[in-house]
CSV table of C-alpha atoms in Angstrom, one decimal:
chain,number,residue,atom,x,y,z
A,1,MET,CA,24.6,8.2,33.4
A,2,ARG,CA,21.3,7.7,31.8
A,3,LEU,CA,17.9,9.5,32.2
A,4,SER,CA,15.5,7.5,34.4
A,5,SER,CA,13.1,8.0,37.4
A,6,GLU,CA,16.1,7.6,39.7
A,7,THR,CA,18.3,10.2,38.0
A,8,LEU,CA,15.6,12.8,37.2
A,9,SER,CA,16.7,14.9,40.2
A,10,ARG,CA,20.1,15.3,38.6
A,11,LEU,CA,18.8,17.5,35.8
A,12,PRO,CA,19.7,21.2,35.8
A,13,GLU,CA,16.9,23.6,36.8
A,14,SER,CA,16.8,24.8,33.1
A,15,VAL,CA,15.2,21.5,32.1
A,16,ALA,CA,11.5,21.3,32.9
A,17,ARG,CA,10.2,17.9,34.2
A,18,PRO,CA,6.8,16.2,34.8
A,19,GLY,CA,4.7,18.1,37.3
A,20,TYR,CA,2.8,15.1,38.7
A,21,ASP,CA,3.3,11.8,40.4
A,22,ARG,CA,3.9,9.4,37.5
A,23,ALA,CA,3.7,6.3,39.7
A,24,ALA,CA,0.2,7.2,40.7
A,25,GLN,CA,-1.1,7.3,37.1
A,26,ALA,CA,-3.0,4.4,35.5
A,27,ALA,CA,-2.5,3.9,31.7
A,28,GLY,CA,-5.6,5.2,29.9
A,29,ILE,CA,-4.2,5.3,26.4
A,30,VAL,CA,-2.6,2.6,24.1
A,31,HIS,CA,-0.6,4.1,21.2
A,32,PHE,CA,0.4,2.2,18.1
A,33,GLY,CA,3.5,3.6,16.3
A,34,ILE,CA,5.5,5.2,19.1
A,35,GLY,CA,8.1,7.0,17.0
A,36,ALA,CA,9.5,10.5,17.4
A,37,PHE,CA,6.4,12.2,16.1
A,38,HIS,CA,4.1,10.8,18.7
A,39,ARG,CA,6.6,11.7,21.5
A,40,ALA,CA,6.8,15.2,20.2
A,41,HIS,CA,3.0,15.6,19.8
A,42,GLN,CA,0.3,13.5,21.4
A,43,ALA,CA,2.5,12.3,24.3
A,44,TRP,CA,3.6,15.9,24.9
A,45,TYR,CA,0.0,17.2,25.0
A,46,THR,CA,-1.0,14.4,27.4
A,47,ASP,CA,2.0,15.0,29.6
A,48,ARG,CA,1.0,18.7,30.0
A,49,ALA,CA,-2.6,17.8,30.5
A,50,MET,CA,-1.6,15.6,33.4
A,51,ALA,CA,0.6,18.3,34.8
A,52,LYS,CA,-2.6,20.5,34.9
A,53,GLY,CA,-4.5,17.9,37.0
A,54,ASP,CA,-5.8,15.2,34.6
A,55,ARG,CA,-5.3,11.8,36.0
A,56,ASP,CA,-4.8,8.2,34.7
A,57,TRP,CA,-3.9,9.0,31.2
A,58,GLY,CA,-0.5,7.3,31.1
A,59,ILE,CA,0.4,5.9,27.7
A,60,VAL,CA,1.5,2.4,26.8
A,61,GLY,CA,3.3,2.5,23.5
A,62,VAL,CA,3.2,-0.3,20.9
A,63,SER,CA,5.9,-0.9,18.3
A,64,LEU,CA,4.5,-3.3,15.8
A,65,ARG,CA,7.9,-4.8,14.8
A,66,SER,CA,11.0,-2.9,15.7
A,67,ALA,CA,12.4,-3.0,19.2
A,68,ASN,CA,14.4,0.2,18.8
A,69,VAL,CA,12.0,2.5,20.8
A,70,ALA,CA,11.5,-0.1,23.5
A,71,ARG,CA,15.3,-0.3,23.9
A,72,GLN,CA,15.4,3.5,24.1
A,73,LEU,CA,12.6,4.1,26.5
A,74,ASN,CA,12.0,1.1,28.8
A,75,PRO,CA,15.4,1.4,30.5
A,76,GLN,CA,14.5,5.1,31.1
A,77,ASP,CA,11.1,4.2,32.7
A,78,GLY,CA,9.5,5.8,29.6
A,79,LEU,CA,11.1,9.2,30.2
A,80,TYR,CA,12.7,11.2,27.4
A,81,THR,CA,13.7,14.8,26.7
A,82,LEU,CA,11.9,16.9,24.1
A,83,THR,CA,13.9,19.9,22.8
A,84,GLU,CA,12.2,22.7,21.0
A,85,CYS,CA,14.7,24.1,18.5
A,86,SER,CA,14.8,27.6,17.0
A,87,ALA,CA,17.5,29.9,15.7
A,88,GLU,CA,17.1,31.9,19.0
A,89,ARG,CA,17.4,29.1,21.6
A,90,ASN,CA,16.7,25.5,22.5
A,91,ARG,CA,14.1,24.8,25.2
A,92,MET,CA,14.1,21.3,26.9
A,93,ARG,CA,11.6,19.4,29.0
A,94,VAL,CA,11.3,15.8,30.2
A,95,VAL,CA,8.0,14.2,29.1
A,96,GLY,CA,6.6,11.6,31.5
A,97,SER,CA,3.3,10.4,30.0
A,98,ILE,CA,4.7,7.2,28.4
A,99,GLN,CA,4.9,4.4,30.9
A,100,ARG,CA,6.3,1.6,28.9
A,101,VAL,CA,6.7,0.3,25.3
A,102,ILE,CA,5.6,-3.2,24.1
A,103,VAL,CA,7.1,-4.8,21.0
A,104,ALA,CA,4.1,-6.5,19.5
A,105,SER,CA,6.1,-9.0,17.5
A,106,GLU,CA,7.7,-10.2,20.8
A,107,ASP,CA,4.8,-10.1,23.1
A,108,PRO,CA,1.5,-9.9,21.2
A,109,GLU,CA,-0.5,-11.0,24.3
A,110,ALA,CA,0.6,-8.0,26.2
A,111,VAL,CA,-0.7,-5.7,23.5
A,112,ILE,CA,-4.1,-7.5,23.4
A,113,ALA,CA,-4.3,-7.4,27.2
A,114,GLN,CA,-3.6,-3.7,27.3
A,115,ILE,CA,-6.3,-2.9,24.8
A,116,ALA,CA,-8.7,-5.0,26.9
A,117,ALA,CA,-7.7,-3.5,30.2
A,118,PRO,CA,-10.5,-1.8,32.1
A,119,GLU,CA,-8.6,1.4,32.5
A,120,THR,CA,-7.9,1.8,28.8
A,121,ARG,CA,-10.3,4.2,27.1
A,122,ILE,CA,-8.5,5.5,24.0
A,123,VAL,CA,-6.3,3.9,21.4
A,124,THR,CA,-4.3,6.3,19.2
A,125,PHE,CA,-2.3,5.7,16.0
A,126,THR,CA,0.7,7.2,14.2
A,127,VAL,CA,1.6,4.2,12.0
A,128,THR,CA,2.2,6.3,8.9
A,129,GLU,CA,0.1,6.0,5.7
A,130,LYS,CA,1.4,2.5,4.9
A,131,GLY,CA,0.3,1.2,8.3
A,132,TYR,CA,-3.3,1.2,7.2
A,133,CYS,CA,-2.7,-1.7,4.8
A,134,ARG,CA,-4.5,-0.1,1.9
A,135,ALA,CA,-4.6,-1.3,-1.7
A,136,ALA,CA,-4.0,1.1,-4.5
A,137,ASP,CA,-7.8,1.9,-4.7
A,138,GLY,CA,-7.9,2.7,-1.0
A,139,SER,CA,-9.7,-0.4,0.1
A,140,LEU,CA,-8.2,-2.8,2.7
A,141,ASP,CA,-5.5,-5.1,1.4
A,142,PRO,CA,-6.4,-8.4,3.2
A,143,PHE,CA,-2.9,-9.9,2.7
A,144,LEU,CA,-1.1,-7.0,4.4
A,145,ALA,CA,-3.8,-6.6,7.1
A,146,HIS,CA,-3.5,-10.3,8.2
A,147,HIS,CA,0.2,-10.1,8.9
A,148,GLY,CA,0.8,-8.3,12.2
A,149,SER,CA,-1.2,-5.2,11.5
A,150,ILE,CA,-3.1,-2.9,13.8
A,151,TYR,CA,-6.3,-4.6,12.8
A,152,ALA,CA,-5.4,-8.0,14.1
A,153,PHE,CA,-4.5,-6.6,17.5
A,154,LEU,CA,-7.6,-4.4,17.6
A,155,GLU,CA,-9.8,-7.4,16.7
A,156,ALA,CA,-8.4,-9.5,19.5
A,157,GLY,CA,-8.4,-6.7,22.1
A,158,LEU,CA,-11.9,-5.4,21.3
A,159,ARG,CA,-13.3,-9.0,21.3
A,160,ARG,CA,-11.9,-9.5,24.8
A,161,ARG,CA,-13.5,-6.2,25.9
A,162,ARG,CA,-16.8,-7.2,24.5
A,163,ASP,CA,-16.7,-10.6,26.1
A,164,GLN,CA,-15.7,-9.1,29.5
A,165,GLY,CA,-18.7,-6.7,29.3
A,166,LEU,CA,-16.4,-3.6,29.1
A,167,PRO,CA,-17.3,-0.5,27.0
A,168,GLY,CA,-16.0,0.3,23.6
A,169,LEU,CA,-13.0,2.6,22.9
A,170,THR,CA,-12.2,5.8,21.1
A,171,LEU,CA,-9.9,4.8,18.2
A,172,LEU,CA,-8.1,8.0,17.2
A,173,SER,CA,-6.0,8.2,14.1
A,174,CYS,CA,-3.3,10.8,14.1
A,175,ASP,CA,-1.8,10.0,10.7
A,176,ASN,CA,-1.7,12.2,7.5
A,177,LEU,CA,-4.7,10.7,5.8
A,178,ALA,CA,-7.7,12.7,4.6
A,179,LEU,CA,-10.6,12.1,7.0
A,180,ASN,CA,-8.3,9.7,8.9
A,181,GLY,CA,-11.0,8.7,11.4
A,182,ARG,CA,-13.5,7.8,8.6
A,183,GLN,CA,-10.8,5.8,6.8
A,184,LEU,CA,-9.8,3.9,9.9
A,185,GLU,CA,-13.5,3.1,10.6
A,186,ARG,CA,-14.1,1.9,7.1
A,187,LEU,CA,-10.9,-0.2,6.9
A,188,MET,CA,-11.6,-1.7,10.4
A,189,GLY,CA,-15.1,-2.6,9.2
A,190,GLU,CA,-13.7,-4.2,6.1
A,191,TYR,CA,-11.3,-6.2,8.2
A,192,LEU,CA,-14.0,-7.4,10.6
A,193,ALA,CA,-16.4,-8.2,7.8
A,194,LEU,CA,-13.8,-10.9,6.8
A,195,LYS,CA,-13.2,-12.1,10.3
A,196,ASP,CA,-16.2,-11.6,12.7
A,197,ALA,CA,-19.4,-10.0,11.6
A,198,ASP,CA,-20.8,-9.9,15.2
A,199,LEU,CA,-17.8,-8.1,16.5
A,200,ARG,CA,-18.1,-5.7,13.6
A,201,ALA,CA,-21.6,-4.8,14.7
A,202,TRP,CA,-20.4,-4.3,18.3
A,203,VAL,CA,-17.5,-2.0,17.3
A,204,ALA,CA,-19.9,0.0,15.1
A,205,ALA,CA,-22.2,0.5,18.1
A,206,GLU,CA,-19.7,0.9,20.9
A,207,CYS,CA,-16.6,2.5,19.4
A,208,THR,CA,-15.9,5.9,17.9
A,209,PHE,CA,-13.4,7.0,15.2
A,210,PRO,CA,-12.7,10.7,15.5
A,211,CYS,CA,-10.9,12.5,12.7
A,212,ALA,CA,-7.8,14.6,13.7
A,213,MET,CA,-5.3,16.9,12.2
A,214,ILE,CA,-1.8,16.9,13.6
A,215,ASP,CA,1.0,19.3,12.8
A,216,ARG,CA,4.6,19.6,14.2
A,217,ILE,CA,7.8,19.2,12.3
A,218,VAL,CA,9.9,16.4,13.9
A,219,PRO,CA,13.2,15.5,12.3
A,220,ALA,CA,14.9,12.2,13.0
A,221,THR,CA,17.2,12.5,16.0
A,222,THR,CA,20.9,12.3,15.2
A,223,ALA,CA,23.9,11.3,17.2
A,224,ALA,CA,24.9,15.0,17.3
A,225,ASP,CA,21.5,15.8,18.8
A,226,ARG,CA,21.9,13.2,21.5
A,227,LYS,CA,25.4,14.6,22.3
A,228,MET,CA,23.9,18.1,22.6
A,229,VAL,CA,21.1,16.8,24.9
A,230,ALA,CA,23.7,15.0,27.1
A,231,THR,CA,25.6,18.2,27.5
A,232,LEU,CA,22.6,20.3,28.4
A,233,ALA,CA,20.8,17.8,30.6
A,234,ARG,CA,24.0,16.2,32.1
A,235,LEU,CA,22.4,12.8,31.4
A,236,ASP,CA,22.4,10.5,28.4
A,237,ASP,CA,19.0,10.2,26.7
A,238,ASP,CA,18.6,7.5,24.1
A,239,GLY,CA,15.0,8.6,23.5
A,240,ALA,CA,15.7,12.3,22.9
A,241,VAL,CA,13.3,14.0,20.4
A,242,MET,CA,14.0,17.3,18.6
A,243,THR,CA,11.2,19.5,17.3
A,244,GLU,CA,10.1,23.0,16.5
A,245,PRO,CA,8.3,25.4,18.9
A,246,PHE,CA,5.0,25.3,16.8
A,247,SER,CA,2.4,22.5,17.4
A,248,GLN,CA,-1.2,22.1,16.4
A,249,TRP,CA,-3.7,19.4,17.1
A,250,VAL,CA,-7.3,19.7,15.9
A,251,ILE,CA,-9.6,16.8,17.0
A,252,GLU,CA,-13.2,16.0,16.1
A,253,ASP,CA,-15.2,16.0,19.4
A,254,LYS,CA,-16.5,12.4,19.0
A,255,PHE,CA,-15.3,10.2,21.9
A,256,ALA,CA,-16.8,7.0,23.1
A,257,GLY,CA,-16.0,7.8,26.8
A,258,ALA,CA,-13.7,9.9,28.9
A,259,ARG,CA,-10.7,11.7,27.5
A,260,PRO,CA,-7.9,14.0,28.7
A,261,GLN,CA,-8.6,17.7,28.7
A,262,TRP,CA,-6.2,18.3,25.8
A,263,GLU,CA,-8.0,21.6,25.0
A,264,ASN,CA,-6.5,23.0,28.3
A,265,VAL,CA,-3.0,22.7,26.7
A,266,GLY,CA,-3.7,24.0,23.2
A,267,ALA,CA,-5.5,21.3,21.3
A,268,GLU,CA,-8.7,22.4,19.5
A,269,LEU,CA,-11.9,20.3,19.8
A,270,VAL,CA,-14.1,20.9,16.8
A,271,SER,CA,-17.2,19.5,15.1
A,272,ASP,CA,-15.5,19.4,11.6
A,273,VAL,CA,-11.7,18.8,11.1
A,274,ALA,CA,-11.9,18.7,7.3
A,275,PRO,CA,-10.8,22.3,6.6
A,276,TYR,CA,-7.8,22.1,8.9
A,277,GLU,CA,-6.9,18.7,7.6
A,278,ALA,CA,-7.1,19.9,3.9
A,279,ALA,CA,-4.9,22.9,4.6
A,280,LYS,CA,-2.3,20.7,6.4
A,281,LEU,CA,-2.2,18.0,3.7
A,282,ARG,CA,-2.3,20.2,0.6
A,283,MET,CA,-0.3,23.1,1.8
A,284,LEU,CA,2.2,21.9,4.5
A,285,ASN,CA,2.6,18.3,3.4
A,286,GLY,CA,2.3,19.1,-0.2
A,287,ALA,CA,5.0,21.7,0.0
A,288,HIS,CA,7.2,19.4,2.2
A,289,SER,CA,7.0,16.6,-0.4
A,290,ALA,CA,7.8,19.1,-3.2
A,291,LEU,CA,10.8,20.4,-1.2
A,292,ALA,CA,12.0,16.8,-0.7
A,293,TYR,CA,12.1,15.6,-4.3
A,294,LEU,CA,13.2,18.9,-5.8
A,295,GLY,CA,15.7,19.5,-3.0
A,296,LEU,CA,17.3,16.1,-3.3
A,297,GLU,CA,17.7,16.6,-7.1
A,298,HIS,CA,19.5,20.0,-6.4
A,299,GLY,CA,21.9,18.3,-3.9
A,300,HIS,CA,20.3,19.6,-0.7
A,301,ALA,CA,20.1,17.5,2.4
A,302,PHE,CA,17.8,19.6,4.6
A,303,VAL,CA,14.4,21.5,4.3
A,304,HIS,CA,15.9,24.9,5.2
A,305,GLN,CA,18.4,24.5,2.4
A,306,ALA,CA,15.8,23.6,-0.2
A,307,VAL,CA,13.4,26.4,0.7
A,308,GLY,CA,16.3,28.9,0.6
A,309,ASP,CA,17.2,27.8,-3.0
A,310,PRO,CA,15.9,30.5,-5.4
A,311,ALA,CA,15.3,27.8,-8.0
A,312,ILE,CA,12.9,26.0,-5.7
A,313,ARG,CA,11.2,28.6,-3.4
A,314,PRO,CA,9.1,30.2,-6.1
A,315,LEU,CA,7.6,26.8,-6.9
A,316,ILE,CA,6.8,26.2,-3.3
A,317,GLU,CA,5.1,29.6,-2.9
A,318,ARG,CA,3.1,29.0,-6.1
A,319,LEU,CA,2.1,25.5,-4.9
A,320,MET,CA,0.7,26.8,-1.6
A,321,HIS,CA,-0.8,30.2,-2.7
A,322,ASP,CA,-2.0,29.5,-6.2
A,323,GLU,CA,-2.7,25.8,-6.4
A,324,ALA,CA,-3.5,24.4,-3.0
A,325,GLN,CA,-5.0,27.3,-1.1
A,326,PRO,CA,-7.9,28.0,-3.6
A,327,THR,CA,-9.1,24.4,-3.3
A,328,ILE,CA,-9.7,24.7,0.5
A,329,LYS,CA,-12.9,25.9,2.0
A,330,ALA,CA,-11.5,27.5,5.1
A,331,ALA,CA,-13.2,27.4,8.5
A,332,PRO,CA,-14.1,30.8,10.0
A,333,SER,CA,-11.0,30.8,12.2
A,334,GLN,CA,-8.6,29.9,9.4
A,335,ASP,CA,-6.4,32.5,7.6
A,336,LEU,CA,-4.8,30.5,4.9
A,337,GLN,CA,-2.7,33.3,3.6
A,338,ALA,CA,-1.1,33.7,7.0
A,339,TYR,CA,-0.8,30.0,7.3
A,340,ALA,CA,1.2,29.8,4.1
A,341,ASP,CA,3.5,32.6,5.3
A,342,ALA,CA,4.0,30.9,8.6
A,343,LEU,CA,4.9,27.6,6.9
A,344,LEU,CA,7.6,29.3,4.9
A,345,ALA,CA,9.1,30.7,8.1
A,346,ARG,CA,8.9,27.3,9.7
A,347,PHE,CA,10.6,25.6,6.8
A,348,ALA,CA,13.4,28.1,6.9
A,349,ASN,CA,14.2,27.2,10.6
A,350,PRO,CA,17.9,26.1,10.4
A,351,ALA,CA,18.0,24.7,13.9
A,352,LEU,CA,15.7,21.7,12.9
A,353,GLN,CA,18.0,20.0,10.4
A,354,HIS,CA,15.0,18.2,8.9
A,355,ARG,CA,16.3,15.8,6.3
A,356,LEU,CA,14.7,15.7,2.9
A,357,ILE,CA,15.3,12.0,2.5
A,358,GLN,CA,13.1,11.4,5.6
A,359,ILE,CA,10.2,13.3,4.0
A,360,ALA,CA,10.8,11.5,0.6
A,361,MET,CA,10.0,8.1,2.2
A,362,ASP,CA,6.8,6.3,1.2
A,363,GLY,CA,5.9,8.8,-1.5
A,364,SER,CA,3.5,6.4,-3.2
A,365,GLN,CA,1.4,6.5,0.0
A,366,LYS,CA,1.6,10.3,0.4
A,367,ILE,CA,1.2,11.9,-3.0
A,368,PRO,CA,-2.6,11.1,-3.5
A,369,GLN,CA,-3.6,13.3,-0.6
A,370,ARG,CA,-0.7,15.8,-0.8
A,371,TRP,CA,-0.8,16.5,-4.6
A,372,LEU,CA,-3.3,14.4,-6.6
A,373,GLU,CA,-6.4,15.7,-4.7
A,374,THR,CA,-5.2,19.3,-5.4
A,375,LEU,CA,-4.7,18.4,-9.0
A,376,ALA,CA,-8.1,16.9,-9.3
A,377,ALA,CA,-9.8,19.9,-7.6
A,378,ASN,CA,-8.1,22.4,-10.0
A,379,GLN,CA,-8.8,20.1,-13.0
A,380,ALA,CA,-12.5,20.5,-12.1
A,381,LYS,CA,-12.1,24.2,-12.6
A,382,ASP,CA,-10.1,23.7,-15.8
A,383,LYS,CA,-6.9,24.9,-14.1
A,384,GLN,CA,-3.4,23.3,-14.4
A,385,CYS,CA,-0.9,23.2,-11.5
A,386,PRO,CA,2.6,23.9,-12.9
A,387,ALA,CA,4.3,23.7,-9.6
A,388,ILE,CA,2.8,20.4,-8.6
A,389,LEU,CA,3.5,19.0,-12.0
A,390,THR,CA,7.1,20.0,-11.6
A,391,ALA,CA,7.3,18.3,-8.2
A,392,LEU,CA,5.5,15.2,-9.6
A,393,ALA,CA,8.1,14.9,-12.4
A,394,ALA,CA,10.8,15.1,-9.6
A,395,TRP,CA,9.0,12.3,-7.8
A,396,LEU,CA,8.9,10.2,-10.9
A,397,ARG,CA,12.6,10.5,-11.4
A,398,HIS,CA,13.1,9.7,-7.7
A,399,VAL,CA,11.3,6.4,-7.9
A,400,ARG,CA,13.1,5.6,-11.1
A,401,GLY,CA,16.2,5.7,-8.9
A,402,ASP,CA,17.8,8.9,-10.1
A,403,ASN,CA,18.7,10.0,-6.6
A,404,ALA,CA,19.9,6.6,-5.4
A,405,ALA,CA,23.6,7.2,-6.1
A,406,LYS,CA,23.8,10.2,-3.7
A,407,TRP,CA,20.9,9.5,-1.3
A,408,GLY,CA,20.5,5.8,-1.2
A,409,PRO,CA,17.8,3.4,-2.6
A,410,VAL,CA,14.2,4.3,-2.9
A,411,ASP,CA,12.4,3.7,0.4
A,412,ASP,CA,8.8,3.1,-0.6
A,413,PRO,CA,6.5,0.1,-0.2
A,414,MET,CA,5.8,0.2,-3.9
A,415,ALA,CA,9.5,0.7,-4.9
A,416,VAL,CA,9.8,-2.6,-6.8
A,417,ARG,CA,6.5,-2.1,-8.6
A,418,LEU,CA,7.3,1.5,-9.6
A,419,ALA,CA,10.7,0.5,-10.8
A,420,ASP,CA,9.1,-2.3,-12.9
A,421,ILE,CA,6.7,0.2,-14.5
A,422,TRP,CA,9.6,2.5,-15.4
A,423,ARG,CA,11.5,-0.4,-16.9
A,424,GLU,CA,8.6,-1.7,-18.9
A,425,GLN,CA,6.9,1.6,-19.9
A,426,GLY,CA,9.8,4.1,-20.2
A,427,MET,CA,9.6,7.8,-20.1
A,428,GLU,CA,6.5,8.1,-22.3
A,429,GLY,CA,4.5,5.3,-20.9
A,430,THR,CA,5.2,5.6,-17.1
A,431,PRO,CA,3.0,8.7,-16.5
A,432,ARG,CA,0.1,7.1,-18.3
A,433,ALA,CA,0.5,3.8,-16.4
A,434,LEU,CA,0.3,5.8,-13.2
A,435,PHE,CA,-2.1,8.6,-14.0
A,436,GLY,CA,-3.9,7.7,-17.2
A,437,GLU,CA,-7.2,5.8,-17.6
A,438,GLY,CA,-7.0,2.7,-15.4
A,439,GLY,CA,-3.7,3.8,-14.0
A,440,LEU,CA,-2.3,3.1,-10.6
A,441,PHE,CA,-3.4,6.4,-9.1
A,442,ALA,CA,-6.2,7.3,-11.5
A,443,LYS,CA,-8.9,6.9,-8.9
A,444,THR,CA,-7.6,10.1,-7.2
A,445,TRP,CA,-6.5,12.1,-10.3
A,446,GLN,CA,-6.6,11.2,-14.0
A,447,ALA,CA,-4.3,13.4,-16.0
A,448,SER,CA,-5.4,15.2,-19.1
A,449,GLU,CA,-3.5,15.3,-22.4
A,450,ALA,CA,-2.2,18.7,-21.4
A,451,ASP,CA,-1.0,17.3,-18.1
A,452,PHE,CA,0.8,14.5,-19.8
A,453,ALA,CA,2.4,17.0,-22.2
A,454,ALA,CA,3.6,19.1,-19.2
A,455,LEU,CA,5.0,16.1,-17.4
A,456,ALA,CA,6.8,14.9,-20.6
A,457,GLU,CA,8.3,18.3,-21.1
A,458,ARG,CA,9.5,18.4,-17.4
A,459,LEU,CA,10.9,14.9,-17.6
A,460,ALA,CA,12.7,15.6,-20.8
A,461,ARG,CA,14.1,18.9,-19.5
A,462,ALA,CA,15.7,17.2,-16.5
A,463,THR,CA,17.1,14.4,-18.7
A,464,ALA,CA,18.7,16.7,-21.3
């Protein structure tokens, strides 16, 4: 029997459930990119805020192309279990904040209508780095943006709101981009400059784009996970999500209108997200990517295996403590040393089964903010970053296809282009084509001759 509103009462007492009348809640949030991370993070925060008395903050999820999540959640009335996994125990609850999921490619009008609905006040995003349709230099790629992107739906929905005399919205990015709100605002402006200058002016005046930092490790759910959930919950749950006990959400307090009282359930509302964001991107995400590429090379499948490898862990510690941490101007409440120690403990959690190949996806979209910004900040102080350069060499080998035989083909929006560069430039020319003057990533970090020598030595060492 499957989880749904009708079967909710069959759950054992050990499984927590929504503490509010779901049917009485209006949908105040539209969310693009309703994958496992959103369900373990923003939807979880919103569910608990409504359990504390907030009203009318139900979520309508939008999948831009895939119908997978809609098939998982819609037959379950939007309900799913979230299991916090640790070595000590697993703790499960049913999350009730999601009301339904729209597949945009199947029903684009429903997406536009929901953005334009009077009760909608916030649109949130976890579309991953590639969902922002950026060119290599960070500007909007018009070709990508004009083909079923978030911008096309926002344009149509916001235009309808304006024409109906409705107020603007808060557009809240929850993706791993530095200053994500500013980037979304700029990219949306570039899109509207091409499409509708009057609407661009209205959006600038009526909508806000807060920055946010999000943090929770959410591995892809496996068949074994679903079997475990079915055993504990006594119901099948196609939308089950597994995560760690830790969660953090830091939000710039810059809303166009009403919002849930997320701070009552652990979120932090601040005037400046940048220090928290920098720590997350450069320390956690930077270490995660390093673990992914180095770990795959060493034959590891999971994060906890890679961080437990004595050939890898010292590099991760050096990356966080010696290379990333000194580049971050901490907020008064931040203890970066303690943050790094906590990250190592979280990475070592064997209950999560966080797959390295999942983290290795879309590396071309991730390494600028995870590694290259740290390299640039250290370069300005005439310091090299041996740990990041070692990880960067591992990424170069990964996109060359060195891991494909064991782990499958490279999953990256620039996979073909990077493979072409490797084929045309070889081991000596590829780093320069990417990180040299005029290189693909040179806008973020331009390598010195010492850096090129270090990369060449690391690439040759792995090849020998």
